Tab-separated table of C-alpha atoms in Angstrom:
chain	number	residue	atom	x	y	z
U	1136	MET	CA	23.659	-18.937	25.221
U	1137	LYS	CA	25.434	-18.165	21.948
U	1138	ILE	CA	23.488	-16.575	19.119
U	1139	LYS	CA	24.809	-17.570	15.725
U	1140	ILE	CA	24.642	-14.712	13.218
U	1141	THR	CA	24.480	-16.021	9.662
U	1142	LEU	CA	24.220	-14.185	6.346
U	1143	ASP	CA	20.553	-15.179	6.199
U	1144	LYS	CA	19.849	-13.625	9.593
U	1145	MET	CA	21.746	-10.450	8.701
U	1146	ILE	CA	19.659	-10.076	5.531
U	1147	LEU	CA	16.388	-10.588	7.442
U	1148	ILE	CA	17.435	-8.102	10.140
U	1149	LEU	CA	18.332	-5.417	7.577
U	1150	ALA	CA	15.109	-6.037	5.614
U	1151	THR	CA	13.019	-5.800	8.809
U	1152	VAL	CA	14.777	-2.583	9.830
U	1153	LEU	CA	13.962	-1.040	6.434
U	1154	LEU	CA	10.360	-2.286	6.594
U	1155	ILE	CA	9.753	-0.718	10.001
U	1156	PHE	CA	11.669	2.460	9.206
U	1157	HIS	CA	9.727	3.087	5.988
U	1158	THR	CA	6.305	2.015	7.205
U	1159	PHE	CA	6.002	4.209	10.284
U	1160	THR	CA	5.882	7.936	9.723
U	1161	PHE	CA	7.473	8.570	13.139
U	1162	PHE	CA	10.767	7.604	11.498
U	1163	GLN	CA	10.120	9.685	8.378
U	1164	ALA	CA	11.000	12.800	10.353
U	1165	TYR	CA	14.530	11.373	10.283
U	1166	TYR	CA	14.371	9.734	6.852
U	1167	ASN	CA	17.647	9.642	4.933
U	1168	PHE	CA	17.776	8.419	1.342
U	1169	ILE	CA	21.520	7.715	1.419
U	1170	ALA	CA	21.143	5.483	4.496
U	1171	THR	CA	18.308	3.590	2.782
U	1172	ALA	CA	20.385	3.081	-0.371
U	1173	VAL	CA	23.378	1.852	1.671
U	1174	ILE	CA	21.257	-0.693	3.587
U	1175	PHE	CA	19.700	-1.927	0.341
U	1176	LEU	CA	23.139	-2.256	-1.263
U	1177	SER	CA	24.308	-4.181	1.815
U	1178	ILE	CA	21.407	-6.633	1.408
U	1179	LEU	CA	22.329	-7.146	-2.259
U	1180	ILE	CA	26.002	-7.765	-1.420
U	1181	LEU	CA	25.142	-10.189	1.390
U	1182	ASP	CA	22.822	-12.059	-0.973
U	1183	VAL	CA	25.573	-12.382	-3.597
U	1184	PHE	CA	27.935	-13.806	-0.938
U	1185	ARG	CA	25.158	-16.091	0.287
U	1186	LYS	CA	24.333	-17.834	-2.978
U	1187	ARG	CA	26.987	-16.575	-5.404
U	1188	LYS	CA	24.540	-15.300	-8.000
U	1189	CYS	CA	22.617	-12.119	-8.715
U	1190	VAL	CA	18.952	-11.762	-7.779
U	1191	PHE	CA	18.236	-10.365	-11.251
U	1192	ASN	CA	18.204	-13.654	-13.152
U	1193	ASN	CA	15.777	-15.536	-15.379
U	1194	GLU	CA	13.953	-16.924	-12.337
U	1195	ASN	CA	12.754	-13.432	-11.445
U	1196	LYS	CA	11.600	-11.987	-14.768
U	1197	ALA	CA	8.942	-9.727	-13.219
U	1198	VAL	CA	11.560	-8.105	-10.961
U	1199	TRP	CA	13.937	-7.719	-13.898
U	1200	ARG	CA	11.233	-6.069	-16.012
U	1201	LEU	CA	10.217	-3.690	-13.224
U	1202	ALA	CA	13.852	-2.784	-12.508
U	1203	VAL	CA	14.489	-1.950	-16.179
U	1204	ALA	CA	11.239	0.058	-16.457
U	1205	THR	CA	12.100	1.987	-13.292
U	1206	LEU	CA	15.638	2.778	-14.481
U	1207	VAL	CA	14.203	4.048	-17.791
U	1208	VAL	CA	11.790	6.343	-15.928
U	1209	ILE	CA	14.621	7.632	-13.715
U	1210	ALA	CA	16.796	8.310	-16.783
U	1211	ILE	CA	13.993	10.187	-18.586
U	1212	GLY	CA	13.307	12.247	-15.472
U	1213	ILE	CA	16.945	13.264	-15.071
U	1214	LEU	CA	18.090	13.611	-18.704
U	1215	VAL	CA	14.935	14.782	-20.506
U	1216	LYS	CA	12.799	16.519	-17.904
U	1217	GLY	CA	15.619	18.027	-15.851
U	1218	GLU	CA	14.558	16.564	-12.507
U	1219	GLY	CA	17.186	16.359	-9.770
U	1220	ALA	CA	18.988	13.010	-9.571
U	1221	ILE	CA	18.367	12.611	-5.828
U	1222	ILE	CA	14.656	13.428	-6.281
U	1223	MET	CA	14.252	10.862	-9.068
U	1224	TRP	CA	16.199	8.139	-7.268
U	1225	GLY	CA	14.373	8.882	-4.027
U	1226	SER	CA	10.992	8.651	-5.764
U	1227	TYR	CA	11.600	5.523	-7.833
U	1228	LEU	CA	14.318	3.425	-6.150
U	1229	PRO	CA	11.632	1.804	-3.904
U	1230	PHE	CA	10.130	0.185	-7.040
U	1231	ILE	CA	13.417	-1.682	-7.491
U	1232	MET	CA	14.270	-2.051	-3.824
U	1233	TRP	CA	11.167	-3.680	-2.325
U	1234	PRO	CA	10.499	-6.315	-5.021
U	1235	THR	CA	14.199	-7.208	-4.870
U	1236	ILE	CA	14.146	-7.494	-1.079
U	1237	TYR	CA	11.076	-9.716	-1.291
U	1238	VAL	CA	12.736	-12.045	-3.820
U	1239	ILE	CA	15.876	-12.242	-1.662
U	1240	THR	CA	14.083	-12.839	1.637
U	1241	GLU	CA	11.275	-15.158	0.472
U	1242	PRO	CA	13.411	-18.347	0.512
U	1243	ILE	CA	15.116	-17.284	3.768
U	1244	PHE	CA	11.953	-16.734	5.809
U	1245	ASP	CA	10.822	-19.725	7.829
U	1246	VAL	CA	7.857	-20.175	10.181
U	1247	LYS	CA	9.659	-18.718	13.217
U	1248	SER	CA	11.194	-15.721	11.449
U	1249	ARG	CA	7.878	-14.821	9.789
U	1250	LYS	CA	6.136	-14.957	13.152
U	1251	LYS	CA	8.794	-12.749	14.788
U	1252	VAL	CA	8.669	-10.129	12.028
U	1253	VAL	CA	4.847	-10.006	12.054
U	1254	ASN	CA	4.684	-9.726	15.856
U	1255	LEU	CA	7.343	-6.990	15.955
U	1256	PHE	CA	5.576	-5.109	13.177
U	1257	LEU	CA	2.190	-5.323	14.927
U	1258	VAL	CA	3.567	-3.989	18.222
U	1259	ILE	CA	5.014	-0.896	16.527
U	1260	PHE	CA	2.024	-0.629	14.190
U	1261	ALA	CA	-0.364	-0.544	17.185
U	1262	ILE	CA	1.641	2.346	18.650
U	1263	GLY	CA	1.461	4.197	15.306
U	1264	VAL	CA	-2.288	3.651	14.953
U	1265	ILE	CA	-3.064	4.811	18.500
U	1266	ALA	CA	-0.765	7.852	18.223
U	1267	THR	CA	-2.361	8.887	14.919
U	1268	LEU	CA	-5.893	8.179	16.113
U	1269	ARG	CA	-5.312	10.309	19.211
U	1270	VAL	CA	-4.553	13.314	16.988
U	1271	VAL	CA	-7.147	12.843	14.218
U	1272	MET	CA	-9.973	12.361	16.732
U	1273	ARG	CA	-9.203	15.865	18.006
U	1274	ASP	CA	-8.446	17.327	14.593
U	1275	ASN	CA	-9.598	15.332	11.561
U	1276	GLU	CA	-7.801	17.848	9.321
U	1277	ALA	CA	-4.406	16.577	10.538
U	1278	ALA	CA	-4.125	13.579	8.192
U	1279	ARG	CA	-5.280	15.699	5.245
U	1280	LEU	CA	-2.687	18.363	6.024
U	1281	LEU	CA	-0.018	15.689	5.917
U	1282	ALA	CA	-1.275	14.646	2.482
U	1283	GLY	CA	-0.301	17.919	0.866
U	1284	ALA	CA	-1.149	21.227	2.535
U	1285	ALA	CA	1.415	21.038	5.355
U	1286	THR	CA	4.987	22.283	4.937
U	1287	GLU	CA	7.903	19.874	5.407
U	1288	ALA	CA	8.595	21.387	8.843
U	1289	GLU	CA	4.952	20.919	9.896
U	1290	ARG	CA	4.988	17.329	8.659
U	1291	ALA	CA	8.170	16.599	10.594
U	1292	GLU	CA	6.534	17.860	13.793
U	1293	TYR	CA	3.513	15.625	13.181
U	1294	TYR	CA	5.755	12.663	12.409
U	1295	LYS	CA	7.709	13.142	15.640
U	1296	GLN	CA	4.418	12.753	17.505
U	1297	GLY	CA	3.952	9.416	15.737
U	1298	VAL	CA	1.166	10.778	13.533
U	1299	GLY	CA	0.774	8.942	10.240
U	1300	GLY	CA	-0.153	10.798	7.079
U	1301	TYR	CA	-1.623	9.864	3.704
U	1302	GLY	CA	0.538	6.789	3.130
U	1303	PHE	CA	0.041	5.448	6.643
U	1304	ILE	CA	-3.765	5.739	6.400
U	1305	TYR	CA	-3.948	3.781	3.146
U	1306	GLY	CA	-1.280	1.370	4.368
U	1307	THR	CA	-3.457	0.758	7.425
U	1308	VAL	CA	-6.304	-0.350	5.138
U	1309	PHE	CA	-4.151	-3.118	3.660
U	1310	VAL	CA	-2.746	-4.116	7.060
U	1311	LEU	CA	-6.380	-4.263	8.173
U	1312	PHE	CA	-7.012	-6.831	5.431
U	1313	CYS	CA	-4.257	-9.032	6.904
U	1314	LEU	CA	-5.609	-8.619	10.443
U	1315	LEU	CA	-9.175	-9.442	9.374
U	1316	THR	CA	-7.990	-12.451	7.368
U	1317	TRP	CA	-6.152	-13.699	10.446
U	1318	ALA	CA	-9.099	-12.987	12.768
U	1319	VAL	CA	-11.708	-14.853	10.704
U	1320	GLN	CA	-9.469	-17.937	10.568
U	1321	GLU	CA	-8.118	-17.854	14.136
U	1322	LYS	CA	-9.352	-20.609	16.454
U	1323	ASN	CA	-7.721	-19.382	19.667
U	1324	ALA	CA	-10.202	-17.115	21.521
U	1325	THR	CA	-7.500	-15.094	23.317
U	1326	THR	CA	-5.633	-14.364	20.090
U	1327	ARG	CA	-8.871	-13.395	18.345
U	1328	ILE	CA	-9.725	-10.935	21.147
U	1329	GLY	CA	-6.251	-9.416	20.802
U	1330	LEU	CA	-6.734	-9.041	17.051
U	1331	ILE	CA	-10.144	-7.399	17.528
U	1332	ALA	CA	-8.539	-4.997	20.021
U	1333	LEU	CA	-6.234	-3.824	17.205
U	1334	ILE	CA	-8.783	-4.028	14.382
U	1335	VAL	CA	-11.229	-1.640	16.101
U	1336	PRO	CA	-8.710	1.268	16.361
U	1337	CYS	CA	-7.744	0.637	12.718
U	1338	PHE	CA	-11.367	1.061	11.627
U	1339	MET	CA	-11.657	4.182	13.794
U	1340	LEU	CA	-8.478	5.616	12.273
U	1341	VAL	CA	-9.756	5.143	8.715
U	1342	ILE	CA	-13.069	6.792	9.657
U	1343	PHE	CA	-11.618	9.798	11.497
U	1344	ALA	CA	-8.851	10.371	8.927
U	1345	SER	CA	-11.643	11.513	6.548
U	1346	TYR	CA	-10.436	9.900	3.331
U	1347	THR	CA	-13.524	8.820	1.402
U	1348	ALA	CA	-11.542	6.476	-0.863
U	1349	ALA	CA	-9.901	4.855	2.177
U	1350	LEU	CA	-13.315	4.300	3.749
U	1351	LEU	CA	-14.714	2.662	0.603
U	1352	LEU	CA	-11.515	0.642	0.210
U	1353	THR	CA	-11.939	-0.614	3.776
U	1354	LEU	CA	-15.400	-1.932	2.913
U	1355	VAL	CA	-13.896	-3.801	-0.052
U	1356	VAL	CA	-11.032	-5.421	1.905
U	1357	THR	CA	-13.422	-6.316	4.745
U	1358	PHE	CA	-15.658	-8.196	2.303
U	1359	LEU	CA	-12.598	-9.833	0.727
U	1360	SER	CA	-11.150	-10.938	4.079
U	1361	ILE	CA	-14.474	-12.535	5.073
U	1362	TYR	CA	-14.646	-14.262	1.694
U	1363	THR	CA	-11.187	-15.829	2.274
U	1364	ARG	CA	-12.808	-17.844	5.075
U	1365	THR	CA	-15.225	-19.571	2.698
U	1366	LYS	CA	-14.385	-22.751	0.791
U	1367	ARG	CA	-16.002	-21.724	-2.467
U	1368	ARG	CA	-13.804	-21.861	-5.526
U	1369	ASN	CA	-15.704	-19.630	-7.968
U	1370	THR	CA	-13.724	-16.575	-6.913
U	1371	MET	CA	-14.302	-14.505	-10.049
U	1372	LEU	CA	-18.033	-15.279	-10.019
U	1373	ILE	CA	-18.356	-14.180	-6.386
U	1374	ILE	CA	-16.420	-10.987	-7.106
U	1375	LEU	CA	-18.601	-10.280	-10.147
U	1376	ILE	CA	-21.717	-10.735	-8.007
U	1377	GLY	CA	-20.197	-8.410	-5.399
U	1378	VAL	CA	-19.519	-5.737	-8.046
U	1379	VAL	CA	-23.094	-6.018	-9.363
U	1380	VAL	CA	-24.490	-5.684	-5.825
U	1381	ILE	CA	-22.344	-2.598	-5.185
U	1382	VAL	CA	-23.461	-1.016	-8.471
U	1383	LEU	CA	-27.129	-1.698	-7.711
U	1384	LEU	CA	-26.864	-0.529	-4.091
U	1385	TRP	CA	-24.480	2.356	-4.796
U	1386	GLU	CA	-26.768	5.128	-3.591
U	1387	PRO	CA	-28.070	3.357	-0.424
U	1388	ILE	CA	-24.458	2.611	0.578
U	1389	LEU	CA	-23.452	6.243	0.039
U	1390	LEU	CA	-26.506	7.483	1.944
U	1391	GLY	CA	-25.620	5.226	4.868
U	1392	LEU	CA	-22.029	6.495	4.894
U	1393	TYR	CA	-23.294	10.078	4.577
U	1394	ASP	CA	-25.471	9.733	7.686
U	1395	VAL	CA	-22.622	8.192	9.700
U	1396	ALA	CA	-20.145	10.856	8.565
U	1397	LYS	CA	-22.617	13.623	9.426
U	1398	GLN	CA	-23.142	12.264	12.948
U	1399	LEU	CA	-19.374	12.018	13.489
U	1400	GLU	CA	-18.881	15.531	12.019
U	1401	LEU	CA	-16.458	14.288	9.361
U	1402	HIS	CA	-16.812	17.330	7.126
U	1403	TRP	CA	-14.553	16.158	4.280
U	1404	ILE	CA	-16.400	12.866	3.866
U	1405	VAL	CA	-19.800	14.595	4.090
U	1406	LYS	CA	-18.705	17.005	1.356
U	1407	ARG	CA	-17.344	14.263	-0.930
U	1408	ILE	CA	-20.355	11.963	-0.546
U	1409	ARG	CA	-22.743	14.866	-1.170
U	1410	GLN	CA	-20.866	15.601	-4.415
U	1411	LEU	CA	-21.096	11.943	-5.465
U	1412	LEU	CA	-24.810	11.770	-4.668
U	1413	GLU	CA	-25.509	14.975	-6.604
U	1414	ALA	CA	-23.481	13.703	-9.577
U	1415	SER	CA	-25.267	10.345	-9.410
U	1416	SER	CA	-28.735	11.924	-9.358
U	1417	SER	CA	-27.933	14.281	-12.251
U	1418	GLY	CA	-25.927	11.695	-14.200
U	1419	ASP	CA	-23.144	14.265	-14.659
U	1420	PHE	CA	-19.803	13.086	-13.261
U	1421	GLU	CA	-17.786	15.444	-15.452
U	1422	GLY	CA	-18.006	18.224	-12.886
U	1423	LEU	CA	-16.301	16.214	-10.143
U	1424	LYS	CA	-12.820	17.549	-9.407
U	1425	ARG	CA	-11.306	14.054	-9.308
U	1426	VAL	CA	-12.706	13.218	-12.770
U	1427	GLU	CA	-11.325	16.501	-14.131
U	1428	LEU	CA	-7.865	15.583	-12.808
U	1429	TYR	CA	-8.022	12.150	-14.434
U	1430	GLU	CA	-9.022	13.727	-17.739
U	1431	LEU	CA	-6.142	16.219	-17.480
U	1432	SER	CA	-3.620	13.390	-17.095
U	1433	LEU	CA	-5.144	11.384	-19.947
U	1434	ASP	CA	-5.197	14.416	-22.259
U	1435	THR	CA	-1.534	15.082	-21.454
U	1436	PHE	CA	-0.673	11.463	-22.261
U	1437	ILE	CA	-2.571	11.509	-25.573
U	1438	ASN	CA	-0.978	14.810	-26.643
U	1439	ASN	CA	2.540	13.786	-25.542
U	1440	ILE	CA	2.423	10.059	-26.133
U	1441	TRP	CA	6.159	9.341	-26.492
U	1442	ILE	CA	7.838	10.818	-23.420
U	1443	GLY	CA	4.924	12.566	-21.712
U	1444	GLY	CA	4.254	16.187	-20.847
U	1445	GLU	CA	4.226	18.524	-17.871
U	1446	LYS	CA	0.546	18.826	-16.851
U	1447	MET	CA	-0.757	16.118	-14.544
U	1448	GLY	CA	-3.887	15.698	-12.478
U	1449	ALA	CA	-1.786	14.235	-9.652
U	1450	HIS	CA	-4.616	12.049	-8.385
U	1451	SER	CA	-3.995	8.698	-10.053
U	1452	PHE	CA	-0.701	6.828	-9.893
U	1453	PHE	CA	-1.417	5.088	-13.210
U	1454	PHE	CA	-2.773	8.073	-15.156
U	1455	ASP	CA	-0.118	10.436	-13.829
U	1456	SER	CA	2.715	8.032	-14.725
U	1457	MET	CA	1.325	7.876	-18.264
U	1458	ALA	CA	1.036	11.667	-18.424
U	1459	LYS	CA	4.571	12.233	-17.170
U	1460	TYR	CA	6.430	9.534	-19.125
U	1461	GLY	CA	4.179	8.665	-22.077
U	1462	LEU	CA	4.617	5.146	-23.461
U	1463	PHE	CA	7.544	4.621	-21.100
U	1464	GLY	CA	5.091	5.295	-18.290
U	1465	VAL	CA	2.804	2.605	-19.724
U	1466	PHE	CA	5.785	0.203	-19.726
U	1467	PHE	CA	6.504	1.125	-16.104
U	1468	ILE	CA	2.871	0.642	-15.007
U	1469	SER	CA	2.476	-2.675	-16.846
U	1470	SER	CA	5.732	-3.932	-15.289
U	1471	PHE	CA	4.541	-2.948	-11.825
U	1472	CYS	CA	1.179	-4.669	-12.388
U	1473	ALA	CA	2.995	-7.794	-13.621
U	1474	TRP	CA	4.951	-7.793	-10.361
U	1475	LEU	CA	1.742	-7.450	-8.322
U	1476	ASN	CA	0.247	-10.300	-10.333
U	1477	ASP	CA	3.278	-12.440	-9.462
U	1478	LEU	CA	2.606	-11.755	-5.786
U	1479	ARG	CA	-1.058	-12.652	-6.307
U	1480	LYS	CA	-0.155	-16.047	-7.756
U	1481	LYS	CA	1.900	-16.886	-4.665
U	1482	CYS	CA	-1.044	-16.285	-2.318
U	1483	SER	CA	-3.333	-19.206	-1.576
U	1484	GLY	CA	-7.055	-19.015	-2.331
U	1485	ALA	CA	-8.842	-15.694	-2.626
U	1486	ARG	CA	-6.240	-13.819	-0.559
U	1487	GLY	CA	-4.326	-12.908	-3.691
U	1488	MET	CA	-7.279	-10.798	-4.824
U	1489	VAL	CA	-5.963	-8.092	-2.499
U	1490	TYR	CA	-3.418	-7.299	-5.230
U	1491	PHE	CA	-6.209	-6.678	-7.750
U	1492	VAL	CA	-7.722	-4.344	-5.152
U	1493	CYS	CA	-4.337	-2.623	-4.976
U	1494	MET	CA	-4.307	-2.139	-8.763
U	1495	MET	CA	-7.817	-0.639	-8.681
U	1496	PHE	CA	-6.739	1.658	-5.854
U	1497	LEU	CA	-3.757	2.939	-7.861
U	1498	CYS	CA	-6.077	3.731	-10.788
U	1499	ILE	CA	-7.963	6.271	-8.684
U	1500	ASN	CA	-5.327	7.419	-6.186
U	1501	THR	CA	-1.722	8.498	-5.845
U	1502	MET	CA	0.772	6.459	-3.828
U	1503	ASP	CA	3.145	7.290	-0.985
U	1504	VAL	CA	5.946	4.966	-2.108
U	1505	LEU	CA	7.893	5.175	1.162
U	1506	VAL	CA	5.040	3.665	3.189
U	1507	PHE	CA	2.884	1.833	0.677
U	1508	LEU	CA	5.432	-0.200	-1.290
U	1509	PRO	CA	7.009	-2.033	1.675
U	1510	ILE	CA	3.539	-2.980	2.932
U	1511	ILE	CA	2.429	-4.305	-0.466
U	1512	SER	CA	5.714	-5.903	-1.549
U	1513	LEU	CA	7.008	-7.417	1.685
U	1514	LEU	CA	4.660	-7.181	4.660
U	1515	ILE	CA	1.485	-8.604	3.076
U	1516	PRO	CA	3.185	-11.720	1.604
U	1517	VAL	CA	5.006	-12.416	4.894
U	1518	PHE	CA	1.889	-11.681	6.986
U	1519	LEU	CA	-0.461	-13.861	4.911
U	1520	GLN	CA	2.027	-16.734	4.861
U	1521	SER	CA	2.381	-16.428	8.642
U	1522	VAL	CA	-1.417	-16.712	8.948
U	1523	GLU	CA	-1.255	-19.834	6.775
U	1524	ASP	CA	1.556	-21.229	8.971
U	1525	ARG	CA	-0.581	-20.731	12.064
U	1526	ARG	CA	-3.605	-22.305	10.396
U	1527	ASN	CA	-1.575	-25.386	9.400
U	1528	HIS	CA	-0.181	-25.663	12.932
U	1529	GLN	CA	-3.683	-25.555	14.445
U	1530	LYS	CA	-4.856	-28.254	12.018
U	1531	ALA	CA	-1.951	-30.552	12.912
């Protein structure tokens, strides 16, 4: 049987290779920026041959805007702040690369190709989750070491074991949203059991990784995924009610999490929740380390409003971008949010709210661009559309 290789198929294969390579930290031990840039350039060239026009046209204004904002940030980093060219390109090329790949591949993907990519991703993702869970259940410091304290050599050794770090943990939360959305809408009992078999280790991984923000974020995406099953249309009203409930039940929720974390001996989460409870009871949040870091970034931005300064809290993607690049950082952030909003509009129903959750997450946390951006920019749209394909097929 002959397999016909077309330009469309070549583009999808290269995009899938990049998605898998960037998403799973096992491959990051062998990560090569030049190879990534070459594959991306190949996708661009193939796309030009395929339709004889550039992806950066008036039809894709959000991508254009984000590309320009990213190039400005790269130029400021290299020319004004003296950062190395490879470091700047390595840090910020993904902001051009993944939105561009999404725009190129969106019209190429069909029902079958989406299903194949999602299934392939889930097989490798399951391996990554189990490998990481196996380590963090023995040593819940492992994921935190990978977030910052470990040397590059130590990280590489973890990665070779298939252990995911900071980016993989938070990426898992958003993959979990897709899995839960699929599970609550799936009618086939066997498929639903298979999904639950993967969802449970994902929940366990988030718990044992000991990231308090990831745990709270998981509660949010779980609620959102369940809400996608309902037929109600007052999305903003429901979300507002949810926010009010969370605000009113803030302390009981934290106390419940505190008790669970204490029983599981998750020392980092116990420590963080105790700090939050103490700050809540005293009404003084200024003493929290995270708040101090946010204030440091904001002060740097205010005092160096044009092109930013040197001091950053390094705990908020948005605040730190503003601190480092001033008003150009604001342009970069607003362009990125506009791109996320474009993705939101293309999702049916309440599913698009996951991109608002992403924006809120980036207000309070940093981002591992290698892992997080491909999940947000390519995997989630393809995954959610595949769920919709399956739902339509079951209705037919």
